[in-house]
Tab-separated table of C-alpha atoms in Angstrom:
chain	number	residue	atom	x	y	z
J	1	LYS	CA	-69.160	36.837	19.747
J	2	GLN	CA	-67.571	33.264	18.149
J	3	GLU	CA	-68.288	32.747	14.746
J	4	VAL	CA	-67.192	29.621	12.507
J	5	THR	CA	-67.363	29.356	9.155
J	6	GLN	CA	-66.654	26.680	6.756
J	7	ILE	CA	-65.631	27.380	3.158
J	8	PRO	CA	-66.366	25.675	0.684
J	9	ALA	CA	-70.235	24.359	1.564
J	10	ALA	CA	-69.599	21.627	-0.847
J	11	LEU	CA	-66.538	19.713	-2.629
J	12	SER	CA	-66.350	16.906	-5.089
J	13	VAL	CA	-62.967	15.303	-5.790
J	14	PRO	CA	-61.862	12.133	-7.637
J	15	GLU	CA	-60.838	9.214	-5.446
J	16	GLY	CA	-57.237	9.048	-4.348
J	17	GLU	CA	-56.900	12.471	-4.237
J	18	ASN	CA	-55.447	14.452	-1.080
J	19	LEU	CA	-57.620	17.380	0.196
J	20	VAL	CA	-58.208	20.048	2.836
J	21	LEU	CA	-61.080	21.363	4.552
J	22	ASN	CA	-61.263	24.430	6.041
J	23	CYS	CA	-62.528	26.017	9.292
J	24	SER	CA	-61.912	29.326	10.515
J	25	PHE	CA	-63.104	31.168	13.598
J	26	THR	CA	-63.223	34.785	14.732
J	27	ASP	CA	-62.091	34.570	18.348
J	28	SER	CA	-58.723	33.007	19.435
J	29	ALA	CA	-59.707	32.306	22.888
J	30	ILE	CA	-60.546	28.698	22.347
J	31	TYR	CA	-60.348	25.869	24.886
J	32	ASN	CA	-60.489	23.122	21.966
J	33	LEU	CA	-61.339	22.432	18.426
J	34	GLN	CA	-63.346	19.202	17.339
J	35	TRP	CA	-63.760	17.890	13.558
J	36	PHE	CA	-66.736	15.583	13.396
J	37	ARG	CA	-68.324	13.825	10.218
J	38	GLN	CA	-72.145	12.973	9.472
J	39	ASP	CA	-73.398	10.486	7.349
J	40	PRO	CA	-76.663	10.930	5.793
J	41	GLY	CA	-79.601	10.357	8.143
J	42	LYS	CA	-77.011	9.815	11.001
J	43	GLY	CA	-75.649	11.309	14.012
J	44	LEU	CA	-72.310	12.757	14.321
J	45	THR	CA	-69.007	10.787	14.915
J	46	SER	CA	-66.001	12.494	16.502
J	47	LEU	CA	-62.608	12.132	14.378
J	48	LEU	CA	-60.528	14.478	16.212
J	49	LEU	CA	-60.025	16.943	19.068
J	50	ILE	CA	-57.241	19.274	19.243
J	51	GLN	CA	-56.674	21.042	22.421
J	52	SER	CA	-55.536	24.968	22.081
J	53	SER	CA	-52.161	23.965	23.178
J	54	GLN	CA	-51.553	21.308	20.256
J	55	ARG	CA	-50.902	22.344	16.638
J	56	GLU	CA	-52.000	19.196	15.000
J	57	GLN	CA	-53.679	15.558	15.774
J	58	THR	CA	-53.322	12.613	13.602
J	59	SER	CA	-55.709	9.559	13.405
J	60	GLY	CA	-55.249	7.309	10.147
J	61	ARG	CA	-55.420	8.987	7.176
J	62	LEU	CA	-56.681	12.058	9.031
J	63	ASN	CA	-54.909	15.288	9.962
J	64	ALA	CA	-56.110	18.169	12.022
J	65	SER	CA	-54.037	21.159	12.213
J	66	LEU	CA	-54.965	24.481	14.630
J	67	ASP	CA	-53.259	27.929	14.156
J	68	LYS	CA	-54.951	30.069	17.052
J	69	SER	CA	-53.215	33.082	15.958
J	70	SER	CA	-54.774	33.037	12.509
J	71	GLY	CA	-58.120	31.714	13.672
J	72	ARG	CA	-57.838	28.313	11.298
J	73	SER	CA	-58.050	24.825	11.324
J	74	THR	CA	-57.578	22.430	8.671
J	75	LEU	CA	-58.593	18.716	8.450
J	76	TYR	CA	-56.187	16.773	5.849
J	77	ILE	CA	-57.667	13.610	4.448
J	78	ALA	CA	-55.165	11.220	2.467
J	79	ALA	CA	-55.826	9.073	-0.548
J	80	SER	CA	-59.622	9.587	-0.380
J	81	GLN	CA	-61.738	7.086	-0.774
J	82	PRO	CA	-65.878	6.917	-1.460
J	83	GLY	CA	-66.436	5.793	1.999
J	84	ASP	CA	-65.076	9.323	2.973
J	85	SER	CA	-68.200	10.992	1.326
J	86	ALA	CA	-69.802	12.755	4.180
J	87	THR	CA	-70.702	16.018	5.831
J	88	TYR	CA	-67.567	17.073	7.975
J	89	LEU	CA	-68.270	19.909	10.604
J	90	CYS	CA	-65.824	21.555	12.870
J	91	ALA	CA	-66.693	22.876	16.349
J	92	VAL	CA	-64.939	25.328	18.537
J	93	ASP	CA	-64.970	24.832	22.428
J	94	SER	CA	-65.386	28.627	23.448
J	95	ASN	CA	-66.415	29.592	26.970
J	96	TYR	CA	-67.550	26.259	27.618
J	97	GLN	CA	-69.824	26.284	24.409
J	98	LEU	CA	-69.603	24.303	21.415
J	99	ILE	CA	-69.415	26.965	18.374
J	100	TRP	CA	-70.332	25.034	15.418
J	101	GLY	CA	-69.926	25.497	11.582
J	102	ALA	CA	-72.326	24.420	8.597
J	103	GLY	CA	-70.443	21.960	7.368
J	104	THR	CA	-68.523	20.884	4.121
J	105	LYS	CA	-70.273	18.210	2.235
J	106	LEU	CA	-68.025	16.025	0.559
J	107	ILE	CA	-68.447	13.704	-2.304
J	108	ILE	CA	-65.363	11.329	-3.350
J	109	LYS	CA	-66.241	10.156	-6.820
J	110	PRO	CA	-64.885	6.741	-7.912
R	1	GLU	CA	-69.108	0.093	25.314
R	2	ALA	CA	-72.764	1.036	24.306
R	3	GLY	CA	-73.327	4.314	22.566
R	4	VAL	CA	-75.583	7.116	22.926
R	5	ALA	CA	-79.176	5.798	22.321
R	6	GLN	CA	-82.307	7.775	21.130
R	7	SER	CA	-85.771	7.076	20.235
R	8	PRO	CA	-87.637	7.276	18.108
R	9	ARG	CA	-85.563	7.593	14.944
R	10	TYR	CA	-88.853	9.096	12.942
R	11	LYS	CA	-91.564	10.619	13.994
R	12	ILE	CA	-94.566	12.608	11.718
R	13	ILE	CA	-96.884	14.865	13.421
R	14	GLU	CA	-99.695	17.239	12.669
R	15	LYS	CA	-98.844	20.752	13.856
R	16	ARG	CA	-99.948	21.755	17.341
R	17	GLN	CA	-99.436	17.926	18.289
R	18	SER	CA	-97.147	17.005	20.897
R	19	VAL	CA	-93.998	14.764	20.569
R	20	ALA	CA	-91.432	13.334	23.127
R	21	PHE	CA	-87.652	12.364	22.209
R	22	TRP	CA	-85.791	10.006	24.654
R	23	CYS	CA	-81.905	9.915	25.138
R	24	ASN	CA	-80.080	7.555	27.223
R	25	PRO	CA	-76.348	8.814	27.234
R	26	ILE	CA	-73.269	6.732	27.311
R	27	SER	CA	-73.100	5.372	31.224
R	28	GLY	CA	-70.654	7.624	33.323
R	29	HIS	CA	-71.091	10.868	31.274
R	30	ALA	CA	-71.999	13.556	33.426
R	31	THR	CA	-72.975	16.074	30.537
R	32	LEU	CA	-75.976	15.649	28.216
R	33	TYR	CA	-76.947	17.978	25.267
R	34	TRP	CA	-80.085	18.391	23.017
R	35	TYR	CA	-79.356	19.836	19.564
R	36	GLN	CA	-81.708	20.803	16.863
R	37	GLN	CA	-80.400	20.372	13.164
R	38	ILE	CA	-82.040	21.612	10.520
R	39	LEU	CA	-80.857	20.471	6.925
R	40	GLY	CA	-77.872	21.928	5.531
R	41	GLN	CA	-76.928	23.624	8.874
R	42	GLY	CA	-74.899	22.873	11.990
R	43	PRO	CA	-76.402	21.801	15.210
R	44	LYS	CA	-78.085	24.370	17.640
R	45	LEU	CA	-77.872	23.772	21.361
R	46	LEU	CA	-81.453	23.610	22.855
R	47	ILE	CA	-80.134	22.293	26.320
R	48	GLN	CA	-77.364	21.274	28.036
R	49	PHE	CA	-77.341	19.115	31.458
R	50	GLN	CA	-74.467	18.698	34.202
R	51	ASN	CA	-75.668	15.570	35.772
R	52	ASN	CA	-79.541	16.669	36.717
R	53	GLY	CA	-78.870	20.218	36.486
R	54	VAL	CA	-79.294	22.707	33.420
R	55	VAL	CA	-76.213	24.438	32.225
R	56	ASP	CA	-77.362	26.424	29.541
R	57	ASP	CA	-80.996	26.571	27.895
R	58	SER	CA	-80.643	30.096	26.425
R	59	GLN	CA	-81.874	28.802	23.152
R	60	LEU	CA	-84.813	26.556	24.261
R	61	PRO	CA	-88.048	28.178	23.072
R	62	LYS	CA	-89.464	27.537	26.456
R	63	ASP	CA	-92.960	28.364	25.578
R	64	ARG	CA	-93.356	25.059	23.532
R	65	PHE	CA	-90.276	23.091	24.503
R	66	SER	CA	-89.458	21.367	27.770
R	67	ALA	CA	-86.598	18.900	28.982
R	68	GLU	CA	-85.570	17.053	32.094
R	69	ARG	CA	-83.056	14.677	32.936
R	70	LEU	CA	-84.209	12.567	35.837
R	71	LYS	CA	-81.478	10.979	38.158
R	72	GLY	CA	-78.915	12.657	36.111
R	73	VAL	CA	-79.233	9.644	33.539
R	74	ASP	CA	-81.653	9.495	30.722
R	75	SER	CA	-83.182	12.684	29.346
R	76	THR	CA	-86.623	13.499	27.588
R	77	LEU	CA	-87.007	16.352	25.224
R	78	LYS	CA	-90.960	17.221	24.779
R	79	ILE	CA	-92.398	19.800	22.196
R	80	GLN	CA	-95.864	20.904	22.526
R	81	PRO	CA	-97.423	22.371	20.519
R	82	ALA	CA	-95.471	21.917	17.573
R	83	LYS	CA	-95.092	23.984	14.695
R	84	LEU	CA	-93.777	23.338	11.061
R	85	GLU	CA	-90.765	25.167	11.839
R	86	ASP	CA	-89.798	22.339	14.432
R	87	SER	CA	-89.457	20.200	11.475
R	88	ALA	CA	-85.543	18.991	12.118
R	89	VAL	CA	-83.280	16.389	13.269
R	90	TYR	CA	-82.880	16.243	17.347
R	91	LEU	CA	-79.588	14.735	18.169
R	92	CYS	CA	-78.658	14.043	21.901
R	93	ALA	CA	-75.052	14.005	22.521
R	94	SER	CA	-72.979	13.243	26.100
R	95	SER	CA	-69.418	13.730	27.167
R	96	PHE	CA	-67.474	12.937	30.303
R	97	ARG	CA	-66.373	16.591	30.983
R	98	GLY	CA	-64.265	15.530	33.601
R	99	GLY	CA	-62.052	19.086	33.488
R	100	ARG	CA	-62.237	22.184	31.698
R	101	GLY	CA	-63.851	22.485	28.661
R	102	THR	CA	-66.744	20.217	26.764
R	103	GLY	CA	-64.393	17.359	26.080
R	104	GLU	CA	-65.207	14.959	23.267
R	105	LEU	CA	-68.633	14.368	22.359
R	106	PHE	CA	-70.685	11.095	21.526
R	107	PHE	CA	-73.707	11.804	19.444
R	108	GLY	CA	-76.757	9.579	19.018
R	109	GLU	CA	-78.148	8.659	15.670
R	110	GLY	CA	-80.978	11.382	15.802
R	111	SER	CA	-84.578	11.682	16.023
R	112	ARG	CA	-86.030	13.166	12.669
R	113	LEU	CA	-89.288	15.305	12.930
R	114	THR	CA	-91.467	15.960	10.562
R	115	VAL	CA	-94.536	18.547	11.270
R	116	LEU	CA	-97.328	18.405	8.930
């Protein structure tokens, strides 16, 4: 059974720092992995989708990597800004089902 | 392009009452999902539709929850009777799903339910 874990549950860093969020999964047989952002009281916004055949995807200051063999994905945020404060969730597409992590709550201090 | 629309945004009811949530997905998206999200947790899939057929409703509490997707477009999620533990945000999402895999998901803003 696929399980997805995101550690840490919360992270607070000063503005301007580069940071990495982690997502691990137990079964390497995945079709894709998606990273989402959720602002308080809002729905989820898709940030990046990495197909299983890809190693990484980039969008602006965001870079997501995927290592299926080790069951890990990372979301790298460059030059963090207060507006990046949100909860970041990863979801693994496994057997036509999305299996979700609980998210990492990120706070960027001005 | 219009996003996923949900209503109402907020609802407060007494336990044992009923409530209904509505979702209009992005035009052309064949797949529609209803998720329940409890504070501090990831979303939990309640039901997934492909056009107007149910693909997965294995985690839907069928004794109190029901959902339908008429004509493969709009969808309604109903809870009757509500319990205290149903207090959560109900998220609707849609995807094009033109091939294998779920494809990119687009979410609505959610409907926050409080059961007193």
